[in-house]
Coordinates of N, CA and C in Angstrom, one line a residue:
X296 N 35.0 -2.9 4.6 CA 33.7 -2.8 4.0 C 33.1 -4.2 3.7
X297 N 31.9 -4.4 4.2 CA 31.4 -5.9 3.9 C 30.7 -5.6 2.7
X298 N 30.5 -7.0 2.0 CA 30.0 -7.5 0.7 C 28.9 -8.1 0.9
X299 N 27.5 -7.7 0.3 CA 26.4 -8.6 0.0 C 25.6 -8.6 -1.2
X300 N 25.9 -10.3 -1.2 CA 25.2 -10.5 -2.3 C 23.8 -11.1 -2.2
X301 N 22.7 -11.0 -2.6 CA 21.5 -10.6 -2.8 C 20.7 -11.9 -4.2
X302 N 19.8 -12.8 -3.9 CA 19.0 -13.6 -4.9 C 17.9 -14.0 -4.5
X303 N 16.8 -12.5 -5.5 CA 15.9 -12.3 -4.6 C 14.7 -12.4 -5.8
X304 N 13.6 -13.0 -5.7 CA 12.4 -13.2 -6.7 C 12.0 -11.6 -6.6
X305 N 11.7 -11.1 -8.1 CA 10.7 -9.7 -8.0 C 9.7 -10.1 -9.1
X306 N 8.6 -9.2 -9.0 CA 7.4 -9.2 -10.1 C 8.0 -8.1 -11.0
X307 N 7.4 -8.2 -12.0 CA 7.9 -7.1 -13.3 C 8.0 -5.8 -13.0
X308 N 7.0 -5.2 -12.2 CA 6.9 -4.1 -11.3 C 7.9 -3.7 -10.6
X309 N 8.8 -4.7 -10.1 CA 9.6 -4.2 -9.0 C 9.5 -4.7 -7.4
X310 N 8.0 -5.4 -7.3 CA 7.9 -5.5 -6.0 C 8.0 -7.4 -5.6
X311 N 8.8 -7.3 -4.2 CA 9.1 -8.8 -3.8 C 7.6 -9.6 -3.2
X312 N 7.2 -8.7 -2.2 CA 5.4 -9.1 -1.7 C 4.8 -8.3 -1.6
X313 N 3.3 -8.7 -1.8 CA 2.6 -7.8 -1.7 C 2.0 -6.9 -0.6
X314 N 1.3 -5.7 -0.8 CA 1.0 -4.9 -0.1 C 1.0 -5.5 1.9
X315 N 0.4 -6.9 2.0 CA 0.0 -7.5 2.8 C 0.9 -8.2 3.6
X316 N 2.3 -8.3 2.5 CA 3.7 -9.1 3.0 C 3.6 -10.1 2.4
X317 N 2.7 -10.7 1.9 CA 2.4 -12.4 1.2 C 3.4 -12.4 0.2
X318 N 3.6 -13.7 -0.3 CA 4.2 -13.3 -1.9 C 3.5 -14.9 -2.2
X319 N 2.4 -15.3 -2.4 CA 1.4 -15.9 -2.7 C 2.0 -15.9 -4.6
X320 N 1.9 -14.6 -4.9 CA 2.0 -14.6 -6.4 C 3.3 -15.7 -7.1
X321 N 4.5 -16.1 -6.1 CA 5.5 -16.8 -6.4 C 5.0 -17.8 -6.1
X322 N 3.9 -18.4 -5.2 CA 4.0 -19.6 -4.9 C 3.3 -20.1 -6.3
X323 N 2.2 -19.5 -7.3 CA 1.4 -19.9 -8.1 C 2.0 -19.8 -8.8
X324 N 3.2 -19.5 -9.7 CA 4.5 -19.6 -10.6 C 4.6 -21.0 -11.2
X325 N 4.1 -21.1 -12.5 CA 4.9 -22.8 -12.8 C 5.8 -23.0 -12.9
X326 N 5.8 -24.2 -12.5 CA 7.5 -24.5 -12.8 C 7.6 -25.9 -12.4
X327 N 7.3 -26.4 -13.9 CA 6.5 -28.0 -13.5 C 8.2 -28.7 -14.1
X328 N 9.9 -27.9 -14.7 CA 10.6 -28.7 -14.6 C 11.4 -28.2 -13.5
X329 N 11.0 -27.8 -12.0 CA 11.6 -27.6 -10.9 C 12.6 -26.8 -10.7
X330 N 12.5 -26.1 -12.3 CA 14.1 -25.2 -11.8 C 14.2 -24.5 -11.4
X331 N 15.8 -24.2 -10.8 CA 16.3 -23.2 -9.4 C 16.1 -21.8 -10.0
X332 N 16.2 -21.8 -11.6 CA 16.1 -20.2 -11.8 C 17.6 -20.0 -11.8
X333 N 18.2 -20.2 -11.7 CA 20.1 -20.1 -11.6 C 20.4 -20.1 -10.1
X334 N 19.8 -20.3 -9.1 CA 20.1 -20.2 -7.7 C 21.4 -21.3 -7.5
X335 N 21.3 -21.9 -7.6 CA 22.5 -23.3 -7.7 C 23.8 -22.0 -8.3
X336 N 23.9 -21.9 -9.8 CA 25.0 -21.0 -10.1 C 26.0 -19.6 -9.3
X337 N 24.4 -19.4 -8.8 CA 24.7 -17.9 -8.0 C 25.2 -18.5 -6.7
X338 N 25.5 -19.9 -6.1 CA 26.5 -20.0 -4.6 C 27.4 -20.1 -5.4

């Protein structure tokens, strides 16, 4: 059985992009001290 592990941006909703596929809403996210969000931790 293979293993996958998954580190994936969602909106509060539940949803990754929008209707259209875009995910525009993550690009406009501040994040003016550059952080990974734990992405670094999670390799």
């Amino acid at each position: 059985m293979r293993k996958i592990s998954l580190y994936i941006a969602a909106s509060l909703d539940g949803y990754i992009a929008k209707a259209d596929g875009s995910f525009k809403w993550l690009e406009d996210f501040p994040n003016p001290e550059k952080s990974d969000f734990g992405y670094a931790g999670f390799l």
